C-alpha cells in the first residue's frame, strides 16, 4: 500500500518533477502544501486512473490522472481544491481527471466550502477527444451552479489554454504569477498563422496582460509563494458560503479614531487629483485593505477591507485617474465586484468623488450605456447593507450609481465640501445662465457670481440633506467613527426582492 501511495505522490516521476522545478514551477502537491494548513489535506479519489488506451496512453497514464483533488484547511477553515499535475501528460484534462475535479466541485457546493482550482495544464487531453470536452462541460456547469453559492478562486500556475480558460473565466477571482502563468484561447503560433501578429506567450497571456489589459486576472504576484499568501489573505475576508456571514475579527484599531489627515489628503479644489487609496488607508481598519483588480480600470478602486472588524467591500472613485470618470471597463469592474459582495453578505461602501460617465465616441460606440447600466443594476439589486460617502463631488448618472438612496443606498453621508448636481457648476452656468452672462456689463464677474450662486443654491450637500437624500453632513475628521456607526446601524439588514427566476443584467 505504501509503495502505491509513494508512486501516486511522484506523479509523472522524478525526471519530470525536476523539469517542473527547472521551469521555476512547483509541483501540484508542493502547491497544496504551500497553500494549506500543515497536514490538513485530505485527498479524494486518490487512485483514479484514466481508462483511455489510444495513442500510447496505456503507458503514459498514472494513478490520479494528472490532478490532485480533495479538501484542506486555510487558517482552520475548510476549502475544496484541485491542483493539476503538469508532470502527468502535461496536466492535460482527460475523463477521470475531469471527474475528480467535478466531484471536488460538487462536494464544495454540498458542504458549503470555497472551491480553489490550481491550473497548470496543456488543456483538453487530445487523445481522449470528446471525453475530454465532456469533462470540461461538467466543470463549467459546476462552476456556474456554484457561482454565488461558494466563493470560487482560480490560481493559474502554468499554461491554461483553449476552452480551458472558461472555467477561470466563470469563477470569482483569478490569481496569476509573472513568468509562470499563461492564459489564452489560442497561443502565439495560432495567432501568427491566422492574423500574422507576432507576440510572446508572456505578452499575450501572462499575468501583466490579464491584470492590466484584459481584466481577466484580479491579482498578480511575483512568485508562487506570494500568490498563495494572497489566496489565504483573500479567504480571510470571506464567508465559506452564501448562507454564512463574513468573519468578524478584532483588528485592534479603535472605532473612535479620528482621521485629521484627510484634510491634507483631499484637496478642496474639485479638479485636483489625489489617491483615494490614501483615504481608504486612513478611514478603514489599519492595513486591512486588499485591493482587487488593482491594475485594471484604475479609475475606480475596489477591494475588501475591515471596518470595526467587519468585512466590507469598497467601491471608490479614483480622482487620480481619468479624473475618476466612469467608463466601460470601470463599470464592468465595479458591477462584478458589487455582485460578489452581494452574493456573499458583504456590505458595500461607496466613496464618491466623480464628475460623471466618460464622454467620447469610443465610449458611446463601445457600449457605455449597457456597461454603465450594470453598475446601476448591481447596486439596485444588492440586498446587503449599502453605505455611501460623498467626499467632494458627485454628478449626474454617476451620483445615482455611487450615492442615490432611491437606487437602494441605506445611508448616505457627505463631507461639507461635497457638491451634488446634474453637472458641474461651470458647465451648468454655460447652459442655464448663458444669456445673463453674455448681457452682463462684466461677463466674467457675472459668470463667477452665477457659479457661486449655483453652488450654494443647488450643489450644497445641505440641499440634498433637506430632501433626505443625504442623512448627515459630517466632519471629515470623524469619517471613520461615522461610517462604523452607520455600518452597525444597518448590519442586520434583511431584504428580499420580488420573486423571479433571475434578472437579466445588461452585458
Ligand atoms: C495530451 C499533452 C497535452 C494535451 C501537453 N501534453 N499538452 N498531452 N493533450 N493537450 C503532453 C505533451 O505531449 C508532453 O508529453 C507533455 O505533456 C509535456 O508537454 P511539453 O509540450 O513537453 O511541455 P512544454 O514544452 O512546457 O509545453 C507546454 C504546452 C504544450 C505549451 C502546454 O504542451 C502545448 O502547446 N500543448 C498543447 C496545448 C493545446 O493546444 N491544448 C489543446 C487546447 S484546446 P511527452 O510524453 O511528449 O513529454 C482545448 C480545448 C478545450 O483545451 C475545450 C474545452 C471546452
Coordinates of C-alpha atoms and ligand atoms in Angstrom, one line a residue:
X1 CA 0.0 0.0 0.0
X2 CA 2.9 2.4 0.9
X3 CA 4.5 1.7 -2.4
X4 CA 1.3 2.5 -4.3
X5 CA 0.9 5.7 -2.4
X6 CA 4.5 6.8 -3.0
X7 CA 4.1 6.2 -6.7
X8 CA 0.9 8.3 -6.7
X9 CA 2.8 11.1 -5.0
X10 CA 5.5 11.0 -7.6
X11 CA 3.0 11.9 -10.4
X12 CA 4.9 11.7 -13.7
X13 CA 8.2 10.7 -12.0
X14 CA 11.3 12.3 -10.6
X15 CA 12.6 13.4 -14.0
X16 CA 9.5 15.3 -14.8
X17 CA 9.4 16.8 -11.3
X18 CA 12.9 18.0 -11.9
X19 CA 11.9 19.5 -15.2
X20 CA 9.0 21.3 -13.5
X21 CA 11.4 22.8 -10.9
X22 CA 13.8 23.8 -13.7
X23 CA 11.0 25.9 -15.2
X24 CA 10.8 27.7 -11.9
X25 CA 7.5 26.0 -11.0
X26 CA 6.3 23.9 -8.0
X27 CA 4.6 20.6 -8.3
X28 CA 0.9 20.1 -7.8
X29 CA 1.4 18.7 -4.3
X30 CA 4.0 21.3 -3.3
X31 CA 1.5 24.0 -4.1
X32 CA -1.1 22.4 -1.9
X33 CA 1.4 22.3 0.9
X34 CA 2.2 26.0 0.4
X35 CA -1.5 26.9 0.5
X36 CA -3.0 24.7 3.2
X37 CA -2.6 24.5 6.9
X38 CA 0.1 21.9 7.8
X39 CA -1.0 18.2 7.3
X40 CA -4.6 19.3 6.7
X41 CA -5.0 17.9 3.1
X42 CA -7.4 15.0 2.7
X43 CA -7.1 13.6 -0.8
X44 CA -10.2 12.4 -2.7
X45 CA -10.3 9.8 -5.5
X46 CA -6.5 9.4 -5.0
X47 CA -6.2 6.3 -7.3
X48 CA -8.5 7.3 -10.2
X49 CA -6.8 6.1 -13.3
X50 CA -7.6 7.1 -16.9
X51 CA -9.5 4.5 -18.9
X52 CA -8.4 5.6 -22.3
X53 CA -5.7 3.5 -24.1
X54 CA -5.5 5.0 -27.5
X55 CA -2.3 6.6 -29.0
X56 CA 0.0 5.1 -26.3
X57 CA -2.0 6.3 -23.3
X58 CA -1.7 2.9 -21.7
X59 CA 2.0 3.5 -21.0
X60 CA 1.6 7.2 -20.0
X61 CA -1.4 7.1 -17.7
X62 CA -0.8 7.4 -14.0
X63 CA -2.9 6.9 -10.8
X64 CA -4.5 10.3 -10.1
X65 CA -4.8 11.0 -13.8
X66 CA -2.8 14.3 -13.7
X67 CA -4.6 16.1 -11.0
X68 CA -4.7 16.1 -7.2
X69 CA -8.1 16.8 -5.6
X70 CA -9.5 16.9 -2.1
X71 CA -10.1 19.2 0.9
X72 CA -7.9 21.0 3.3
X73 CA -7.9 23.9 5.8
X74 CA -6.8 27.5 5.4
X75 CA -6.5 29.2 8.8
X76 CA -8.6 26.4 10.1
X77 CA -11.4 26.8 7.6
X78 CA -12.3 24.2 5.1
X79 CA -11.8 24.6 1.3
X80 CA -12.1 22.1 -1.6
X81 CA -9.3 22.1 -4.2
X82 CA -7.9 20.7 -7.4
X83 CA -4.3 21.1 -8.4
X84 CA -3.3 20.0 -11.9
X85 CA -0.1 18.0 -12.2
X86 CA 1.9 19.0 -15.3
X87 CA 4.2 16.1 -14.9
X88 CA 1.5 13.7 -16.0
X89 CA 0.6 14.1 -19.6
X90 CA 1.2 17.9 -19.3
X91 CA -1.6 18.2 -16.8
X92 CA -4.0 17.6 -19.7
X93 CA -7.6 17.0 -18.9
X94 CA -9.0 13.6 -19.6
X95 CA -12.1 11.8 -18.5
X96 CA -11.0 10.8 -14.9
X97 CA -9.1 13.9 -14.4
X98 CA -12.3 15.9 -15.1
X99 CA -14.3 13.5 -12.9
X100 CA -12.0 14.2 -10.0
X101 CA -12.3 18.0 -10.4
X102 CA -16.1 17.9 -10.9
X103 CA -16.5 15.7 -7.8
X104 CA -14.5 18.2 -5.7
X105 CA -16.6 21.0 -7.1
X106 CA -19.8 19.1 -6.2
X107 CA -18.6 18.5 -2.6
X108 CA -17.7 22.1 -2.3
X109 CA -21.3 23.0 -3.1
X110 CA -22.9 20.4 -0.9
X111 CA -20.6 21.1 2.1
X112 CA -20.7 24.9 1.6
X113 CA -17.0 25.5 1.4
X114 CA -15.0 27.6 -1.1
X115 CA -13.5 25.9 -4.2
X116 CA -9.9 26.7 -5.3
X117 CA -8.5 25.4 -8.6
X118 CA -4.8 25.5 -9.4
X119 CA -4.4 25.3 -13.1
X120 CA -1.3 24.0 -14.8
X121 CA -2.3 22.2 -17.9
X122 CA -1.9 21.7 -21.7
X123 CA -5.7 21.8 -21.9
X124 CA -8.0 19.1 -23.3
X125 CA -6.2 15.7 -23.5
X126 CA -6.0 15.5 -27.2
X127 CA -6.1 11.7 -27.3
X128 CA -9.3 11.5 -25.3
X129 CA -11.3 13.7 -27.7
X130 CA -14.9 14.1 -26.8
X131 CA -14.5 12.6 -23.3
X132 CA -12.3 15.5 -22.5
X133 CA -14.7 18.0 -23.9
X134 CA -17.5 16.3 -21.9
X135 CA -15.3 16.7 -18.8
X136 CA -14.8 20.5 -19.4
X137 CA -18.5 20.9 -19.8
X138 CA -19.1 19.2 -16.5
X139 CA -16.6 21.5 -14.8
X140 CA -18.1 24.7 -16.4
X141 CA -21.6 23.7 -15.3
X142 CA -20.4 23.1 -11.7
X143 CA -18.6 26.4 -11.8
X144 CA -21.8 28.1 -12.9
X145 CA -24.0 26.3 -10.3
X146 CA -21.5 27.2 -7.6
X147 CA -21.4 30.8 -8.6
X148 CA -22.9 32.9 -5.7
X149 CA -23.1 29.8 -3.5
X150 CA -19.5 29.3 -2.6
X151 CA -16.5 31.6 -3.4
X152 CA -14.5 30.2 -6.3
X153 CA -10.9 31.0 -6.8
X154 CA -8.7 30.1 -9.8
X155 CA -4.9 30.1 -9.4
X156 CA -3.2 29.9 -12.8
X157 CA 0.3 28.5 -12.4
X158 CA 1.3 27.3 -15.8
X159 CA -0.5 27.1 -19.1
X160 CA -4.3 27.4 -19.3
X161 CA -5.2 27.4 -22.9
X162 CA -8.1 26.9 -25.3
X163 CA -11.6 26.3 -23.9
X164 CA -10.0 25.5 -20.5
X165 CA -9.8 29.3 -19.8
X166 CA -13.6 29.4 -19.4
X167 CA -13.6 27.8 -16.1
X168 CA -11.4 30.5 -14.5
X169 CA -13.5 33.0 -16.5
X170 CA -16.6 31.9 -14.7
X171 CA -15.0 31.9 -11.2
X172 CA -15.0 34.9 -8.9
X173 CA -11.2 35.6 -8.7
X174 CA -8.3 34.7 -10.9
X175 CA -4.7 34.8 -9.5
X176 CA -1.6 34.9 -11.8
X177 CA 2.1 34.9 -11.3
X178 CA 4.6 36.7 -13.6
X179 CA 6.6 34.4 -15.9
X180 CA 4.7 31.4 -14.6
X181 CA 1.1 31.8 -15.7
X182 CA -0.3 31.9 -19.3
X183 CA -3.9 32.1 -20.3
X184 CA -5.3 32.4 -23.8
X185 CA -7.9 31.0 -26.2
X186 CA -5.2 30.4 -28.9
X187 CA -1.5 30.8 -28.3
X188 CA 1.1 32.9 -30.3
X189 CA 1.6 30.3 -33.0
X190 CA -2.1 30.1 -34.0
X191 CA -2.4 33.9 -33.8
X192 CA 0.6 34.2 -36.1
X193 CA -0.9 31.8 -38.6
X194 CA -4.3 33.4 -38.6
X195 CA -3.7 37.2 -38.2
X196 CA 0.1 37.5 -38.8
X197 CA 0.5 39.1 -35.4
X198 CA 3.7 38.2 -33.5
X199 CA 3.7 38.1 -29.7
X200 CA 5.3 36.1 -27.0
X201 CA 3.4 33.8 -24.6
X202 CA 4.0 36.2 -21.7
X203 CA 3.0 39.3 -23.6
X204 CA -0.1 37.6 -24.9
X205 CA -1.4 35.8 -21.9
X206 CA 0.9 36.5 -18.9
X207 CA -0.1 38.0 -15.6
X208 CA 0.6 41.5 -16.6
X209 CA -1.5 41.3 -19.8
X210 CA -4.5 39.9 -17.9
X211 CA -4.1 42.1 -14.8
X212 CA -3.9 45.3 -16.7
X213 CA -5.3 44.9 -20.2
X214 CA -8.0 42.2 -20.4
X215 CA -9.1 42.3 -16.8
X216 CA -9.2 38.5 -16.6
X217 CA -6.8 38.4 -13.7
X218 CA -7.8 40.0 -10.4
X219 CA -4.5 39.5 -8.6
X220 CA -0.9 39.4 -10.0
X221 CA 2.1 38.3 -8.0
X222 CA 5.9 37.9 -8.4
X223 CA 6.1 34.3 -7.1
X224 CA 4.0 31.3 -6.3
X225 CA 4.7 31.8 -2.6
X226 CA 3.4 35.4 -2.7
X227 CA 0.4 34.2 -4.7
X228 CA -0.6 31.6 -2.1
X229 CA -0.3 34.1 0.6
X230 CA -2.7 36.3 -1.4
X231 CA -5.2 33.4 -1.7
X232 CA -5.0 32.8 2.1
X233 CA -5.5 36.5 2.7
X234 CA -8.5 36.9 0.4
X235 CA -10.2 33.9 2.0
X236 CA -9.8 35.6 5.4
X237 CA -12.4 38.2 4.4
X238 CA -15.0 35.8 3.0
X239 CA -17.7 33.6 4.4
X240 CA -17.4 30.0 3.5
X241 CA -20.7 30.2 1.6
X242 CA -23.7 32.4 0.8
X243 CA -25.6 31.3 3.9
X244 CA -22.9 32.5 6.3
X245 CA -21.8 35.9 7.4
X246 CA -18.2 37.0 6.8
X247 CA -15.8 36.6 9.8
X248 CA -15.6 39.4 12.3
X249 CA -12.0 40.0 13.6
X250 CA -10.6 42.2 16.2
X251 CA -8.2 44.4 14.3
X252 CA -7.2 46.5 17.3
X253 CA -8.0 49.7 15.5
X254 CA -10.2 51.9 17.7
X255 CA -13.7 52.8 16.4
X256 CA -13.4 56.3 17.6
X257 CA -10.0 57.0 15.9
X258 CA -10.2 60.4 14.2
X259 CA -8.9 61.0 10.7
X260 CA -7.5 64.5 10.7
X261 CA -5.0 63.6 7.9
X262 CA -8.0 63.6 5.4
X263 CA -7.8 67.4 5.4
X264 CA -4.4 67.2 3.8
X265 CA -5.1 64.2 1.6
X266 CA -8.1 65.6 -0.3
X267 CA -7.7 69.0 -2.0
X268 CA -10.8 71.2 -1.8
X269 CA -10.2 72.4 -5.4
X270 CA -12.6 70.0 -7.2
X271 CA -10.4 69.4 -10.2
X272 CA -7.2 68.5 -8.3
X273 CA -6.4 64.8 -8.2
X274 CA -5.5 62.7 -5.2
X275 CA -5.2 59.0 -4.5
X276 CA -8.4 57.6 -2.9
X277 CA -6.3 54.7 -1.5
X278 CA -4.8 57.2 0.9
X279 CA -8.4 58.0 2.1
X280 CA -9.1 54.3 2.4
X281 CA -5.9 53.7 4.4
X282 CA -6.9 56.5 6.8
X283 CA -10.5 55.5 7.4
X284 CA -10.7 51.7 7.4
X285 CA -9.1 49.4 9.9
X286 CA -5.3 49.8 9.7
X287 CA -3.6 47.8 6.9
X288 CA -6.9 46.0 6.2
X289 CA -7.4 46.9 2.5
X290 CA -6.9 44.2 -0.1
X291 CA -7.3 45.8 -3.5
X292 CA -9.0 43.7 -6.2
X293 CA -8.2 44.4 -9.9
X294 CA -5.5 46.9 -8.9
X295 CA -4.1 47.3 -12.4
X296 CA -7.3 47.2 -14.4
X297 CA -9.6 50.2 -14.9
X298 CA -7.8 52.1 -12.2
X299 CA -10.3 55.0 -12.3
X300 CA -12.3 53.0 -9.8
X301 CA -10.8 51.3 -6.8
X302 CA -12.5 48.1 -5.5
X303 CA -11.5 45.7 -2.8
X304 CA -12.1 44.2 0.6
X305 CA -11.3 46.0 3.9
X306 CA -12.3 45.8 7.5
X307 CA -14.3 48.4 9.3
X308 CA -14.7 48.0 13.1
X309 CA -13.6 44.4 12.4
X310 CA -16.3 43.6 9.8
X311 CA -15.5 42.8 6.2
X312 CA -16.7 45.4 3.8
X313 CA -16.5 45.8 0.0
X314 CA -15.2 49.2 -1.1
X315 CA -16.3 50.7 -4.4
X316 CA -14.5 54.0 -4.7
X317 CA -13.9 56.6 -7.4
X318 CA -10.2 57.3 -8.1
X319 CA -9.7 61.1 -8.9
X320 CA -6.0 60.3 -9.7
X321 CA -7.0 58.5 -13.0
X322 CA -9.2 60.0 -15.7
X323 CA -10.5 62.5 -13.1
X324 CA -12.4 59.5 -11.8
X325 CA -14.9 59.5 -14.7
X326 CA -16.7 56.1 -15.0
X327 CA -16.1 54.3 -18.3
X328 CA -16.8 51.0 -19.8
X329 CA -14.1 49.0 -18.1
X330 CA -14.5 50.6 -14.7
X331 CA -18.3 49.9 -14.9
X332 CA -17.6 46.2 -15.5
X333 CA -15.1 46.1 -12.7
X334 CA -17.4 47.8 -10.2
X335 CA -20.5 45.8 -11.1
X336 CA -18.9 42.4 -10.9
X337 CA -17.3 43.3 -7.5
X338 CA -20.6 44.6 -6.2
X339 CA -22.4 41.4 -7.2
X340 CA -19.8 39.3 -5.5
X341 CA -20.2 41.3 -2.3
X342 CA -24.0 41.0 -2.5
X343 CA -23.9 37.2 -3.1
X344 CA -21.7 36.7 0.0
X345 CA -23.3 39.0 2.5
X346 CA -20.5 41.7 2.4
X347 CA -21.7 45.2 3.0
X348 CA -20.8 47.7 0.3
X349 CA -19.4 51.1 1.0
X350 CA -19.1 53.6 -1.9
X351 CA -16.7 56.5 -1.7
X352 CA -17.9 59.1 -4.3
X353 CA -15.9 61.8 -6.0
X354 CA -16.9 61.6 -9.6
X355 CA -17.6 64.0 -12.4
X356 CA -19.9 61.6 -14.3
X357 CA -19.6 59.0 -17.0
X358 CA -16.8 59.5 -19.5
X359 CA -17.8 61.3 -22.7
X360 CA -16.4 60.2 -26.1
X361 CA -17.3 58.5 -29.4
X362 CA -15.3 55.3 -28.5
X363 CA -17.2 55.0 -25.2
X364 CA -20.6 55.6 -26.8
X365 CA -19.9 53.1 -29.6
X366 CA -18.2 50.7 -27.2
X367 CA -21.5 50.5 -25.3
X368 CA -21.1 52.7 -22.3
X369 CA -24.9 52.7 -22.0
X370 CA -25.1 48.9 -21.4
X371 CA -21.9 48.7 -19.4
X372 CA -22.7 51.7 -17.2
X373 CA -26.2 50.2 -16.7
X374 CA -24.5 47.2 -15.0
X375 CA -23.4 49.3 -12.1
X376 CA -26.9 50.8 -11.6
X377 CA -28.4 47.3 -11.9
X378 CA -25.9 45.8 -9.4
X379 CA -26.4 48.4 -6.8
X380 CA -30.2 48.4 -7.2
X381 CA -30.4 44.7 -6.9
X382 CA -28.0 44.2 -4.0
X383 CA -29.7 43.5 -0.7
X384 CA -26.6 43.8 1.6
X385 CA -26.1 46.9 3.7
X386 CA -25.1 49.8 1.3
X387 CA -23.5 53.0 2.6
X388 CA -22.2 55.9 0.6
X389 CA -19.8 58.7 1.5
X390 CA -19.8 61.7 -0.9
X391 CA -16.4 63.2 -0.5
X392 CA -16.1 66.0 -2.9
X393 CA -18.3 65.9 -6.0
X394 CA -21.0 63.5 -7.3
X395 CA -22.6 64.5 -10.5
X396 CA -25.2 63.1 -12.9
X397 CA -25.7 59.4 -13.5
X398 CA -22.6 58.7 -11.6
X399 CA -24.2 60.3 -8.5
X400 CA -27.0 57.8 -8.9
X401 CA -24.6 54.9 -9.2
X402 CA -22.4 56.0 -6.2
X403 CA -24.8 57.6 -3.8
X404 CA -28.6 57.6 -4.6
X405 CA -30.9 56.4 -1.8
X406 CA -33.5 55.9 -4.5
X407 CA -31.3 53.3 -6.0
X408 CA -31.0 51.5 -2.7
X409 CA -28.3 53.0 -0.6
X410 CA -29.3 52.7 3.0
X411 CA -27.4 55.6 4.4
X412 CA -25.6 58.5 2.7
X413 CA -23.1 60.7 4.4
X414 CA -21.3 63.8 2.9
X415 CA -18.4 66.0 3.7
X416 CA -19.2 69.7 3.9
X417 CA -17.3 70.4 0.7
X418 CA -19.4 67.9 -1.3
X419 CA -21.1 69.1 -4.4
X420 CA -24.2 67.2 -5.8
X421 CA -25.8 68.1 -9.1
X422 CA -26.7 67.1 -12.6
X423 CA -23.4 68.5 -13.7
X424 CA -20.5 70.8 -12.5
X425 CA -21.2 74.5 -11.8
X426 CA -19.2 75.8 -14.8
X427 CA -21.0 73.6 -17.2
X428 CA -24.3 74.4 -15.7
X429 CA -23.6 78.2 -15.8
X430 CA -22.8 78.0 -19.5
X431 CA -26.2 76.4 -20.2
X432 CA -28.7 78.0 -17.9
X433 CA -27.1 81.4 -17.4
X434 CA -25.6 81.9 -20.9
X435 CA -27.8 84.8 -21.7
X436 CA -27.4 86.6 -18.3
X437 CA -23.6 86.3 -18.6
X438 CA -23.5 87.5 -22.2
X439 CA -25.7 90.5 -21.5
X440 CA -23.8 91.5 -18.3
X441 CA -21.6 94.6 -18.1
X442 CA -18.8 92.4 -16.8
X443 CA -19.4 88.9 -18.2
X444 CA -16.5 87.3 -16.3
X445 CA -17.8 88.6 -12.9
X446 CA -21.3 87.6 -13.8
X447 CA -20.1 84.1 -14.6
X448 CA -18.3 83.9 -11.3
X449 CA -21.4 85.2 -9.4
X450 CA -23.7 82.7 -11.1
X451 CA -21.3 79.8 -10.4
X452 CA -21.2 80.7 -6.8
X453 CA -24.9 81.1 -6.6
X454 CA -25.4 77.7 -8.3
X455 CA -23.0 76.1 -5.9
X456 CA -24.9 77.5 -2.9
X457 CA -28.4 77.0 -4.1
X458 CA -28.2 73.7 -5.9
X459 CA -24.9 71.8 -5.1
X460 CA -24.5 72.3 -1.4
X461 CA -24.9 69.0 0.5
X462 CA -27.4 70.5 2.8
X463 CA -29.7 71.0 -0.2
X464 CA -29.7 67.2 -0.8
X465 CA -29.9 66.7 3.0
X466 CA -33.0 68.9 3.1
X467 CA -34.7 66.3 0.8
X468 CA -33.5 63.4 3.0
X469 CA -31.1 62.2 0.2
X470 CA -28.1 62.8 2.4
X471 CA -28.6 61.6 6.0
X472 CA -25.8 63.6 7.6
X473 CA -23.1 66.1 6.7
X474 CA -20.1 65.0 8.7
X475 CA -16.8 66.5 9.7
X476 CA -14.1 64.6 7.6
X477 CA -12.2 64.2 10.9
X478 CA -14.9 61.9 12.2
X479 CA -15.3 59.9 8.9
X480 CA -14.2 56.6 10.5
X481 CA -16.4 56.7 13.5
X482 CA -19.4 57.9 11.5
X483 CA -19.0 55.1 8.9
X484 CA -18.7 52.5 11.7
X485 CA -21.8 53.8 13.4
X486 CA -23.6 53.7 10.1
X487 CA -22.5 50.2 9.4
X488 CA -23.6 49.0 12.8
X489 CA -27.0 50.7 12.2
X490 CA -27.7 48.6 9.1
X491 CA -25.6 45.5 9.7
X492 CA -28.6 43.3 10.5
X493 CA -30.5 44.4 7.3
X494 CA -32.7 41.8 5.8
X495 CA -34.3 42.5 2.4
X496 CA -35.9 40.4 -0.3
X497 CA -36.5 41.3 -3.9
X498 CA -39.5 40.3 -6.0
X499 CA -39.5 36.5 -6.8
X500 CA -38.2 35.7 -10.2
X501 CA -36.2 33.0 -12.0
X502 CA -33.3 35.5 -12.4
X503 CA -32.9 39.0 -13.6
X504 CA -31.4 39.9 -17.0
X505 CA -28.4 42.1 -16.2
X506 CA -27.2 44.3 -19.1
X507 CA -24.0 42.9 -20.6
Ligands
LIG1 C1 -2.2 15.5 -24.3 C2 -0.4 16.8 -23.8 C3 -1.2 18.0 -24.0 C4 -2.6 17.8 -24.4 C5 0.7 18.6 -23.4 N1 0.8 17.3 -23.5 N2 -0.5 19.1 -23.8 N3 -0.9 15.6 -24.0 N4 -3.0 16.5 -24.5 N5 -3.4 18.8 -24.5 C6 1.9 16.4 -23.2 C7 3.0 16.6 -24.2 O1 2.7 15.8 -25.3 C8 4.2 16.1 -23.4 O2 4.2 14.7 -23.4 C9 3.9 16.6 -22.0 O3 2.5 16.9 -22.0 C10 4.6 17.9 -21.7 O4 4.3 18.8 -22.8 P1 5.5 19.7 -23.5 O5 5.0 20.2 -24.7 O6 6.8 18.9 -23.5 O7 5.7 20.9 -22.4 P2 6.0 22.4 -22.7 O8 7.2 22.5 -23.7 O9 6.2 23.0 -21.4 O10 4.7 23.0 -23.4 C11 3.5 23.1 -22.7 C12 2.4 23.5 -23.7 C13 2.4 22.5 -24.9 C14 2.6 24.9 -24.2 C15 1.1 23.4 -22.9 O11 2.4 21.2 -24.4 C16 1.2 22.6 -25.7 O12 1.1 23.5 -26.5 N6 0.2 21.7 -25.6 C17 -0.9 21.7 -26.4 C18 -1.9 22.8 -25.9 C19 -3.2 22.7 -26.7 O13 -3.2 23.0 -27.9 N7 -4.1 22.1 -26.0 C20 -5.4 21.9 -26.5 C21 -6.1 23.3 -26.3 S1 -7.7 23.2 -26.9 P3 5.5 13.9 -23.7 O14 5.2 12.5 -23.3 O15 5.9 14.1 -25.1 O16 6.6 14.5 -22.8 C22 -8.5 22.8 -25.5 C23 -10.0 22.7 -25.8 C24 -10.7 22.7 -24.5 O17 -8.1 22.7 -24.5 C25 -12.2 22.9 -24.8 C26 -12.9 22.9 -23.6 C27 -14.3 23.5 -23.8

